[in-house]
Coordinates of C-alpha atoms and ligand atoms in Angstrom, one line a residue:
X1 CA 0.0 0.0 0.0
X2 CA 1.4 3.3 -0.7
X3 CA 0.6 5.5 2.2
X4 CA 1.5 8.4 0.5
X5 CA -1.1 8.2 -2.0
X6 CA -3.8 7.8 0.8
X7 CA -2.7 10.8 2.9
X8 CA -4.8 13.4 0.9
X9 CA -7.9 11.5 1.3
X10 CA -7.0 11.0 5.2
X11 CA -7.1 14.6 5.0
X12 CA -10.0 15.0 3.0
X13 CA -11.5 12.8 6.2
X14 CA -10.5 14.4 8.8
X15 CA -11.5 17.6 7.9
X16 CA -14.7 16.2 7.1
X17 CA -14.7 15.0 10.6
X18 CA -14.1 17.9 12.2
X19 CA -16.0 20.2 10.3
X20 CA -19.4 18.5 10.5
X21 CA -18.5 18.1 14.5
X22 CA -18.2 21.7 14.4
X23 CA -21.7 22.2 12.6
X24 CA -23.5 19.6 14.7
X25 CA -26.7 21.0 15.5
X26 CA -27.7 18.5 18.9
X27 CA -31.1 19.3 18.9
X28 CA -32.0 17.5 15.6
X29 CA -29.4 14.9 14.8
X30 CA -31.1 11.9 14.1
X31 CA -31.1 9.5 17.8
X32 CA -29.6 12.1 19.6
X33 CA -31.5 12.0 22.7
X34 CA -33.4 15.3 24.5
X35 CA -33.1 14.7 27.9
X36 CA -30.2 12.3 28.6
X37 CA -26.8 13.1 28.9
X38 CA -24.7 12.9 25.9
X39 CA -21.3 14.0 25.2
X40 CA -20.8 17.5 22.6
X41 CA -19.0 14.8 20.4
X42 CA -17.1 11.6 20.4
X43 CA -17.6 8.2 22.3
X44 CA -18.5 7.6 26.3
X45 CA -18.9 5.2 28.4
X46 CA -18.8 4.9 31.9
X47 CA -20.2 7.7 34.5
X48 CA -17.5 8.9 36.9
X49 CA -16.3 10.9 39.5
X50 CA -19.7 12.0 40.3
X51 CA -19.7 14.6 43.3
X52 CA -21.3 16.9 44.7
X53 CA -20.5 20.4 46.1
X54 CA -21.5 23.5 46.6
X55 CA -24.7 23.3 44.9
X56 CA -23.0 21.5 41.6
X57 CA -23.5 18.0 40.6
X58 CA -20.3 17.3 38.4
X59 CA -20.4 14.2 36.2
X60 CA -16.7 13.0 34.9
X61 CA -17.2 10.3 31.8
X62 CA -15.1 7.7 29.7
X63 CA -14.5 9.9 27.1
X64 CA -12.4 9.6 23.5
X65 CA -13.3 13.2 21.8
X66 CA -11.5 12.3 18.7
X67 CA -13.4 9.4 17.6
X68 CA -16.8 7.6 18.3
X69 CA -15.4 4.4 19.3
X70 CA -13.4 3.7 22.3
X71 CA -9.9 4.8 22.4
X72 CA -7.3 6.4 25.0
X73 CA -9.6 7.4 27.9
X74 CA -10.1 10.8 29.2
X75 CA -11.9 12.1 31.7
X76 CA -15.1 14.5 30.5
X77 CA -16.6 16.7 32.2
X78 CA -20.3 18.2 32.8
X79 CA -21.5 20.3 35.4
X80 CA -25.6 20.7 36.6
X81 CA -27.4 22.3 39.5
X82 CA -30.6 20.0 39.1
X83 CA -29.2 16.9 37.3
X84 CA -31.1 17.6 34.0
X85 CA -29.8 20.4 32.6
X86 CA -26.0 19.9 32.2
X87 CA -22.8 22.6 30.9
X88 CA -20.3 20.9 29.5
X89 CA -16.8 22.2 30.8
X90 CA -13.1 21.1 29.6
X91 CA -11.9 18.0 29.2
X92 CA -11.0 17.2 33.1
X93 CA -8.2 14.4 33.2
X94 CA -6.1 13.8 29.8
X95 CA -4.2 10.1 29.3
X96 CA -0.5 11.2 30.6
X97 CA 2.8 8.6 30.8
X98 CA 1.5 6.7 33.9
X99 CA -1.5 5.3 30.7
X100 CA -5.0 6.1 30.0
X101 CA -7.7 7.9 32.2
X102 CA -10.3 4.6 33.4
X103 CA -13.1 4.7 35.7
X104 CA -12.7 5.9 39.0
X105 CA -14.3 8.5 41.7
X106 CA -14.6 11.8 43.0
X107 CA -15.0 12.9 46.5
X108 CA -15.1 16.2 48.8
X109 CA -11.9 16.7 51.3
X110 CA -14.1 18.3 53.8
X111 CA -11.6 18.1 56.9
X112 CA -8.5 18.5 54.2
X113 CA -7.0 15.1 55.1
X114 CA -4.9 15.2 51.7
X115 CA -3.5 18.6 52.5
X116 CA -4.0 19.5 48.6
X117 CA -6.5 22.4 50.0
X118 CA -5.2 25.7 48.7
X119 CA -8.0 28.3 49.3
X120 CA -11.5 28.6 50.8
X121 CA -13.0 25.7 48.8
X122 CA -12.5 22.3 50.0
X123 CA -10.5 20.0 47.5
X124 CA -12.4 18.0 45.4
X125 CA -10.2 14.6 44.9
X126 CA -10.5 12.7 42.1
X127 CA -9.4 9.0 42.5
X128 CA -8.9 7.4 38.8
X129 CA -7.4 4.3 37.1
X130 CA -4.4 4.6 35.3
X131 CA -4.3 2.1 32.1
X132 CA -1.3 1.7 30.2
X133 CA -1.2 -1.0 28.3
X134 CA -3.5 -3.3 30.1
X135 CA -1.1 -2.6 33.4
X136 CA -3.2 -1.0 35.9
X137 CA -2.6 1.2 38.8
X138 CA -4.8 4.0 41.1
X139 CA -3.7 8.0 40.5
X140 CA -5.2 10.6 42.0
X141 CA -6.0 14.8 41.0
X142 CA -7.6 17.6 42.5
X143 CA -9.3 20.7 41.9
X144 CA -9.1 23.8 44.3
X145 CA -11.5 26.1 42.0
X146 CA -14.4 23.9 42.5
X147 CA -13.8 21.4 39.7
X148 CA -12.9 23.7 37.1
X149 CA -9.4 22.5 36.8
X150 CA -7.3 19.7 37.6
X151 CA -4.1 18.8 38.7
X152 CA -2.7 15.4 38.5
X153 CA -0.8 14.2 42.0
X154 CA 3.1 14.5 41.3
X155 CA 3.6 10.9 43.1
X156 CA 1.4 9.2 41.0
X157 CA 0.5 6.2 41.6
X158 CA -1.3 6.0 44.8
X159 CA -2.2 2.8 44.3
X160 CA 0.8 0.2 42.7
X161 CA -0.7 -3.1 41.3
X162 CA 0.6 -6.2 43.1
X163 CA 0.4 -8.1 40.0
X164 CA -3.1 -8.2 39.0
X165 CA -4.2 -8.0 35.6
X166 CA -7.8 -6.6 36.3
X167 CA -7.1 -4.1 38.9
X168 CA -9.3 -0.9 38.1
X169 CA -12.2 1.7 38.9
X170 CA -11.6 3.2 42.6
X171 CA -15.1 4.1 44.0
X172 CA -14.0 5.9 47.3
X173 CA -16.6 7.4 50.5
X174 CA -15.8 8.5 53.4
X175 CA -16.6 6.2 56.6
X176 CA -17.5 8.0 59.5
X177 CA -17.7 4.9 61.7
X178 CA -14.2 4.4 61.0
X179 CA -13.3 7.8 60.0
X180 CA -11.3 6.5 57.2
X181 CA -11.9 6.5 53.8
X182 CA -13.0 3.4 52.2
X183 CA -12.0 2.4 48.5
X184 CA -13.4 -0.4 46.4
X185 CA -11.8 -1.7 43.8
X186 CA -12.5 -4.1 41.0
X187 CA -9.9 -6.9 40.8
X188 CA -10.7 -9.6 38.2
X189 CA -13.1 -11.8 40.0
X190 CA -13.9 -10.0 43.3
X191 CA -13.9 -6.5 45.3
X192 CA -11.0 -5.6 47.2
X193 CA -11.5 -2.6 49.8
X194 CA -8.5 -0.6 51.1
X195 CA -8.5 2.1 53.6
X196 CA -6.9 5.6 53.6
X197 CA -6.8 8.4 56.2
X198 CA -5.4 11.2 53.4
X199 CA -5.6 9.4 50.0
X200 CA -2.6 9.3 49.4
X201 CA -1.7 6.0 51.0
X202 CA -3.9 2.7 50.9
X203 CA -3.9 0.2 53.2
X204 CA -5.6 -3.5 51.7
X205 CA -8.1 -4.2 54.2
X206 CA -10.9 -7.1 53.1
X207 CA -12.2 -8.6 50.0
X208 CA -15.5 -9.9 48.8
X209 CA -17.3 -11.9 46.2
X210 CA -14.8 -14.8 44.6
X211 CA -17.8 -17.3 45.0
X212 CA -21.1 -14.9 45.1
X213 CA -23.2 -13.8 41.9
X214 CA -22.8 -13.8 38.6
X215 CA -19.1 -14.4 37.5
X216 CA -20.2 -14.9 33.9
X217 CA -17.0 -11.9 32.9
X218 CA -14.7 -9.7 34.5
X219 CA -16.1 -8.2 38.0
X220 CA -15.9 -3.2 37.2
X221 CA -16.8 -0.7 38.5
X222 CA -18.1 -1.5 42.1
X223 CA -19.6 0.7 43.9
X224 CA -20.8 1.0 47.9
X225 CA -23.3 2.5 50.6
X226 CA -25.5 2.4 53.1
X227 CA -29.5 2.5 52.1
X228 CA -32.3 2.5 54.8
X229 CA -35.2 -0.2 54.2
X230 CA -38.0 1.5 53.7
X231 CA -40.8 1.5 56.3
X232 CA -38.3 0.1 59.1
X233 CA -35.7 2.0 60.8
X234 CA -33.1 -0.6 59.8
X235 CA -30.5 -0.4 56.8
X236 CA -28.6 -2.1 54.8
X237 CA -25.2 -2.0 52.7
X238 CA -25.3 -2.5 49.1
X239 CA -22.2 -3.5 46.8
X240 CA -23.0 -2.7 43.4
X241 CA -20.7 -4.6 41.0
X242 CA -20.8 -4.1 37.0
X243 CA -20.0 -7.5 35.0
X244 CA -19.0 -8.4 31.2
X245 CA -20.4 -10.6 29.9
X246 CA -22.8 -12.1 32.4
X247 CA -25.5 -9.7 32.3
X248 CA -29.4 -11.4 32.2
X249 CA -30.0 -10.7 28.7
X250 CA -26.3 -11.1 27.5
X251 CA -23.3 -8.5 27.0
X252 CA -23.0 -5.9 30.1
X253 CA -25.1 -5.0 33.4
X254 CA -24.8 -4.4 36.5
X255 CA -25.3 -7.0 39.6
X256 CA -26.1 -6.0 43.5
X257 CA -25.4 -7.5 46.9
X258 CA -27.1 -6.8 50.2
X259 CA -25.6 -7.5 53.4
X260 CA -23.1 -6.0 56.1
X261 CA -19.6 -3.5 56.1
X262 CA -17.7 -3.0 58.9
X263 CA -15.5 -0.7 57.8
X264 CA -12.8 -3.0 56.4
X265 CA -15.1 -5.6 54.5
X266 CA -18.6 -6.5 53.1
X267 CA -20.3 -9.4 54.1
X268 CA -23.3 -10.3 52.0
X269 CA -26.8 -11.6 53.0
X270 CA -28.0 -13.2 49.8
X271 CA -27.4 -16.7 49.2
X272 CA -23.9 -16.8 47.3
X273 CA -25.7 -18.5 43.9
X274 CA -28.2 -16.1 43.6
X275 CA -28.3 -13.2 41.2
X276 CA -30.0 -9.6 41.4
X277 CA -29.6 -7.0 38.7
X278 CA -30.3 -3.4 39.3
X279 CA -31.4 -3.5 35.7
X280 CA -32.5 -6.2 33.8
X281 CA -32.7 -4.4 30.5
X282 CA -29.5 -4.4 27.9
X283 CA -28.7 -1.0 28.0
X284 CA -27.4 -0.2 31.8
X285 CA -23.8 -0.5 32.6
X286 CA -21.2 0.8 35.1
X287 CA -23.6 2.7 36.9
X288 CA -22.5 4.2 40.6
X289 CA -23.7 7.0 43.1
X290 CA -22.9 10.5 43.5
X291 CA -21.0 11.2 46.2
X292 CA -21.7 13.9 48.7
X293 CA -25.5 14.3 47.7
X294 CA -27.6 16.9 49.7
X295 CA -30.5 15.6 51.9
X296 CA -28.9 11.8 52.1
X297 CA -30.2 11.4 49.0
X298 CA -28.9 8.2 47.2
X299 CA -28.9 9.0 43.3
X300 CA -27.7 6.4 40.6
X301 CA -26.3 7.0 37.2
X302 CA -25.5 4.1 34.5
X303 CA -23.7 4.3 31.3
X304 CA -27.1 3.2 28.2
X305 CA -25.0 1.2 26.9
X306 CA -23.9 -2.5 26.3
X307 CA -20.1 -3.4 25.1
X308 CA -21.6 -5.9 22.8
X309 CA -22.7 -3.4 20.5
X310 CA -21.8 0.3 21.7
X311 CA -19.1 1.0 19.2
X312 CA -21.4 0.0 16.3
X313 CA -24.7 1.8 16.8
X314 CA -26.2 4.2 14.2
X315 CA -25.5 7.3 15.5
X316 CA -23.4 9.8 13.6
X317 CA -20.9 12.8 15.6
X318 CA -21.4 11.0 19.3
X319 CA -21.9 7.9 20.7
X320 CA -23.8 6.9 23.9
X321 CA -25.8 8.4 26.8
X322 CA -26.7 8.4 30.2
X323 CA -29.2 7.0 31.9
X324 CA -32.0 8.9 33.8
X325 CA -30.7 10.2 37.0
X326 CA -32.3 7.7 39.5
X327 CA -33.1 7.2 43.3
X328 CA -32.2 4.1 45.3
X329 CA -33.4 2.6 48.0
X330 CA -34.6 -1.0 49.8
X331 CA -37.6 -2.3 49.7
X332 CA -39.0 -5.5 51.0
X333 CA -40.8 -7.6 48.2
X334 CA -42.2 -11.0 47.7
X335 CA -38.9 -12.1 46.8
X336 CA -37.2 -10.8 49.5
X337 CA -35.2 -7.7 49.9
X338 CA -34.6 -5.5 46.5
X339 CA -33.4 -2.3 45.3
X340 CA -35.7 -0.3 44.5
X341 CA -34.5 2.2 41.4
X342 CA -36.8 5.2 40.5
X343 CA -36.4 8.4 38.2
X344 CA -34.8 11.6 40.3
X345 CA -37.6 13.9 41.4
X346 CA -35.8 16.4 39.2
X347 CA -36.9 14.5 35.9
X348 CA -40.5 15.6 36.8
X349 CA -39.5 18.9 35.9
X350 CA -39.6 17.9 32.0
X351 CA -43.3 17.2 32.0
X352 CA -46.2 18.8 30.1
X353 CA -49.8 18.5 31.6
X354 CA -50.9 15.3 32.9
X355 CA -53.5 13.7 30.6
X356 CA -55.6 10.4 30.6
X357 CA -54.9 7.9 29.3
X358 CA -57.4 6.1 26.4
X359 CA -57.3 2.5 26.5
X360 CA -58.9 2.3 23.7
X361 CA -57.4 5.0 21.3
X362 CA -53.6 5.5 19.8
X363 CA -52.3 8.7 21.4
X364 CA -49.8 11.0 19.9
X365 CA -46.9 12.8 21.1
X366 CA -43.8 14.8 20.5
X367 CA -40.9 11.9 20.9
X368 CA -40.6 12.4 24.7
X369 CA -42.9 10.6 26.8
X370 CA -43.7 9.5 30.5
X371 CA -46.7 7.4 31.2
X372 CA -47.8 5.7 34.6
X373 CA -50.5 2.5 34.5
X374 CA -51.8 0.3 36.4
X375 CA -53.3 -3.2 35.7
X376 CA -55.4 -5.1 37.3
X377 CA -54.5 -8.7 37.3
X378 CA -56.8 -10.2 39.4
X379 CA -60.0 -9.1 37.2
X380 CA -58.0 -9.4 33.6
X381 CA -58.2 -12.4 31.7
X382 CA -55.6 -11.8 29.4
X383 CA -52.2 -13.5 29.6
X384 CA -50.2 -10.5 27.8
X385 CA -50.0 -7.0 27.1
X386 CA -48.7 -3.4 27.4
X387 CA -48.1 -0.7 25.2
X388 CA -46.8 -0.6 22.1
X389 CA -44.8 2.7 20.8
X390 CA -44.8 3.2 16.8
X391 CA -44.1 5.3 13.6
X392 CA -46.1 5.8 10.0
X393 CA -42.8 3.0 8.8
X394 CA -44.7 0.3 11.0
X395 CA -41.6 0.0 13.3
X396 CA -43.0 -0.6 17.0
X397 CA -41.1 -1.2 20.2
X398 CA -43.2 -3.0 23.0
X399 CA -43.0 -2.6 26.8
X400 CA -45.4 -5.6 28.2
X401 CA -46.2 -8.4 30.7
X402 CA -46.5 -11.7 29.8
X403 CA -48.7 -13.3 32.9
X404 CA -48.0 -17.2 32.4
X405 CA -44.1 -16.1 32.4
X406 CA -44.5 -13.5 35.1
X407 CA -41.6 -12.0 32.9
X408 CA -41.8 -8.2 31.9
X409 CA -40.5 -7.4 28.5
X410 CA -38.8 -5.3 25.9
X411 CA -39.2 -6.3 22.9
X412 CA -37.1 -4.2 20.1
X413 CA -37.5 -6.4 17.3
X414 CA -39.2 -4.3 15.0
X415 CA -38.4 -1.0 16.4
X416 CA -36.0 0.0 13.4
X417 CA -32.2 -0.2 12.8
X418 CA -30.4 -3.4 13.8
X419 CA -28.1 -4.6 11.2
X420 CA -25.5 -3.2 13.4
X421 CA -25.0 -6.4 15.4
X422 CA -26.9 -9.6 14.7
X423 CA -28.1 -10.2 18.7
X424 CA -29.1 -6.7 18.7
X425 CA -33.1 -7.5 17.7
X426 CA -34.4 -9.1 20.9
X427 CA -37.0 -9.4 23.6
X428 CA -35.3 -9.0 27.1
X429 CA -37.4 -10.2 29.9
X430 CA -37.1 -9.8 33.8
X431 CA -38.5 -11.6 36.2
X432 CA -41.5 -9.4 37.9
X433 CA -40.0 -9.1 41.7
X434 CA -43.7 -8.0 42.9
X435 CA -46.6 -10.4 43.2
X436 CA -48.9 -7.2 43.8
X437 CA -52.2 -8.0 42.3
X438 CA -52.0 -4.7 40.9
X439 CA -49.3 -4.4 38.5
X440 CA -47.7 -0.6 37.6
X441 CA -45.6 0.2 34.9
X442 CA -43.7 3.3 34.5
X443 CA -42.0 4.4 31.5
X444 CA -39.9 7.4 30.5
X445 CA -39.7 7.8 26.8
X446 CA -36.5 10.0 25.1
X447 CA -35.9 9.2 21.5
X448 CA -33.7 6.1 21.5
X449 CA -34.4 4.9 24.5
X450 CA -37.0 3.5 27.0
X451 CA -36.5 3.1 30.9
X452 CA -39.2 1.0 32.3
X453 CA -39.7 1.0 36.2
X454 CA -41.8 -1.4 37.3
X455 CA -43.9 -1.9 40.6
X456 CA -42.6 1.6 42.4
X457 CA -38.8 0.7 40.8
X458 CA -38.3 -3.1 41.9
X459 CA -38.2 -4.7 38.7
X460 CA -36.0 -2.4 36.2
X461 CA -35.2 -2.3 32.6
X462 CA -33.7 0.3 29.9
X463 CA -33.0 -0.3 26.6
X464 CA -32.0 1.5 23.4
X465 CA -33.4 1.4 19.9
X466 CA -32.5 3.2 16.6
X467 CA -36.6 3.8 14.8
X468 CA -36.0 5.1 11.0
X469 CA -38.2 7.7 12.1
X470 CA -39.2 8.7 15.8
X471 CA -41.6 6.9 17.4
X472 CA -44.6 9.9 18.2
X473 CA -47.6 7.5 18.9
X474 CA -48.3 4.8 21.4
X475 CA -51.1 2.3 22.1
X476 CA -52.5 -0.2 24.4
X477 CA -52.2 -4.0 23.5
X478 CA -53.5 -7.2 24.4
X479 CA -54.0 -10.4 23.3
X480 CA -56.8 -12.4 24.2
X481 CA -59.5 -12.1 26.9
X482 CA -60.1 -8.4 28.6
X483 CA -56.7 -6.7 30.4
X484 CA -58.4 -4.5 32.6
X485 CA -56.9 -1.0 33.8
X486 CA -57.0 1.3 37.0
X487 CA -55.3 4.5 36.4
X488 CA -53.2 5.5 33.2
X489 CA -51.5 8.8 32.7
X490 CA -49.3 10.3 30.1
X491 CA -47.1 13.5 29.8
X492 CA -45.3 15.1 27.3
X493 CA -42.2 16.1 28.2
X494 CA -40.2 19.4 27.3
X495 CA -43.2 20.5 25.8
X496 CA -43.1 24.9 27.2
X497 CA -39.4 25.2 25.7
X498 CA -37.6 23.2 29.2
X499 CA -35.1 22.4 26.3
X500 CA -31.8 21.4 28.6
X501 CA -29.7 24.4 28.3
X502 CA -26.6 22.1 26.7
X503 CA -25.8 18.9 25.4
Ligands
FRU1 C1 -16.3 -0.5 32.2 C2 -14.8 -0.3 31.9 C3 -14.1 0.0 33.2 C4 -12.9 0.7 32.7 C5 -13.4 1.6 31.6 C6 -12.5 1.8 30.5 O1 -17.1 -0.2 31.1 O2 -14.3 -1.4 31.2 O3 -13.8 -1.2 33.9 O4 -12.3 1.5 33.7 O5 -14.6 0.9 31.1 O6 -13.0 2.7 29.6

């Protein structure tokens, strides 16, 4: 090949690239979602460093600005005040000698225990995976201008491998009990937690997990706290751990544990076979917690994606969102304890007026939707159903219940593009936690994507699709007998201009 004789057209390309980057308009390229977070231009993945301070939510991301497939990791940056509306700032953390940027944490030095404060503001300490060549260690940076700008630690790392090869994505807290803070950290099969009193130095102190769950890939991104169970004045701690391959309906999701910490290392309470998923859909992965959240607020956010087919989806200057932002908490069920994962109060911000639902009619809407039903399964007679979202090119993405399963389902067969990867047109099911007579479904609509939370959040799923043309009407379905319904409400969303004010 002469190389020479290609470097025009290279040219040609990249200026192509960069050019029609530059006269992106977000607000109408095709799949581009309204209300999710997306990055200005180039691939993401994971959520990270998520903090909060001083009124700011910042959200840090996997980020590779000069292409949309994954490459050497940065750290990108996005600043909000109510978790939907989000400024993008600089590029945060750039790869460096020591490797690339991976997942890792953020936290708030309140009492200054690193010494890295150098003004009024307390440093905000950002505790990252360095990547170089599939050798990893821990670094860490800070910011004294309230996460404006960062500065890499000069005795990087913090954290020196002892010869692992999976060894990645810091999620640190402080531990009041202990008054030390706690670090957990992925390490091929299992969670290691080490303790530090300045984050600078890291002392190994338990482990957890070699023979519970799902073990189906390699154990990322872990992530833990404390959650109260709701109508008790117990609590519980929760490990979240991220897995690939493994997930419930194949590729990437993210598995949870309930049990006990003690400062130095988890103990779970679930029998070691079984499996819980904080979403059973395809499209949630590597989601954690902020840190530092007002009000002892617990608030989730997962990458909506899956590494089976993220690098391949039809979407043109970017690739990948966020999830909603979401609430956590324990709940007891049939089944036992679960997590319980709803949309942030924020997200009702977005909506229009409230209307009623039709059961019998096809309603229309602008491409962002919420709707809240209710079934009644006692007095139905049919066996499955839901509602079915569609276009005028008879593609049709269905969010149902099928009753002789007990299995909620998406099913994105038809719902458009999906040449992209073979596996990609599927029905995912989950396993309906509740045994409620009365069976709830909430869904929040955006574009390319559907979040379903089922029975006040304990049965979860979210999943993307890629429509020829948006979906802007939805119906109710059913297949045999009479399905009958309590209550059904739908909003538009963003209607009055709430456009998000970036991104
Ligand atoms: C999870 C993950 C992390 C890693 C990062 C690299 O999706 O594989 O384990 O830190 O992505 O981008």
């Amino acid at each position: 090949m002469n190389y020479q004789k290609l470097l025009p057209v290279l040219l040609v390309l990249i200026l192509a690239c960069t050019s029609s980057r530059k006269e992106t308009d977000s607000t109408t390229e095709p799949h581009r979602p309204k209300f999710h977070f997306t990055p200005p231009s180039g691939w993401m993945n994971d959520p990270n460093g998520m903090v909060y301070y001083d009124g700011e939510y910042h959200l840090f991301y996997q980020h590779y600005p000069d292409s949309t497939v994954w490459g050497p990791m940065h750290w990108g940056h996005a600043i909000s005040t109510d978790l939907i509306h989000w400024q993008h700032q600089p590029i945060a953390l750039f790869p460096d000698s020591l490797g690339y940027i991976f997942s890792g944490s953020a936290v708030v030095d309140v009492n200054n225990t690193s010494g890295l404060q150098a003004g009024n503001d307390k440093p905000l300490v950002a505790i990252f995976t360095y990547d170089k060549k599939g050798f990893e260690t821990q670094g860490i940076a800070y910011s004294t201008d309230k996460g404006r700008t960062w500065t890499k630690y000069e005795n990087n790392p913090v954290l020196k491998n002892p010869g692992e090869k999976d060894f990645r994505d810091p999620k640190v807290f402080w531990h009041d009990e202990s008054q030390h803070w706690i670090m957990s950290l992925a390490v091929g099969n299992r969670i290691e937690f080490y303790r530090s009193s300045n984050l600078k130095d890291w002392e190994k102190t338990g482990e957890f997990g070699r023979e519970y769950g799902n073990h189906g890939g390699v154990w990322e991104c872990p992530d833990l706290f404390k959650l109260p169970i709701e109508g008790t004045n117990e609590s519980r701690w929760v490990l979240l751990v991220s897995i690939n391959p493994g997930g419930p309906n194949g590729g990437s999701a993210t598995q949870y544990f309930i049990g006990q910490f003690d400062g130095k290392t988890f103990t779970s309470e679930n029998d070691p076979a079984s499996e819980r998923w904080v979403d059973y859909g395809p499209d949630n992965y590597a989601g954690v917690t902020w840190n530092n959240a007002p009000d002892g607020r617990t608030i989730f956010l997962g990458w909506m994606g899956n590494w089976n087919y993220a690098q391949v989806v039809p979407t043109q200057s970017w690739r990948s969102a966020m999830t909603l932002p979401r609430e956590l908490s324990l709940k007891a069920t049939a089944a036992g304890l679960r997590l319980a994962v709803v949309p942030s109060p924020e997200v009702l911000s977005l909506r229009g007026e409230q209307q009623a639902i039709d059961f019998k009619k096809s309603v229309s809407f602008n491409g962002l939707t919420e709707l809240q039903v209710t079934f009644d399964l006692a007095a139905s007679t049919s066996t499955d159903f839901g509602i079915e979202f569609f276009n005028s090119r008879n593609e049709v993405l269905r969010i149902g219940y099928n009753r002789t399963s007990n299995q909620l389902y998406v099913d994105r067969t038809k719902a458009g593009k999906q040449d992209f990867f073979d596996q990609f047109a599927a029905v995912h099911t989950a396993l309906r936690s509740s045994s409620d007579p009365l069976l709830k479904l909430h869904l929040v609509l955006d574009v390319a994507s559907v979040e379903l939370f089922a029975d006040d959040g304990t049965t979860c799923m979210t999943s993307t699709f890629f429509p020829n043309e948006d979906f802007t009407e939805f119906r109710f379905y059913s297949n045999t007998g009479e399905t009958v319904s309590v209550s059904g409400e739908w909003f538009s969303l963003m209607t009055n201009a709430k456009v998000r004010a970036d991104n």
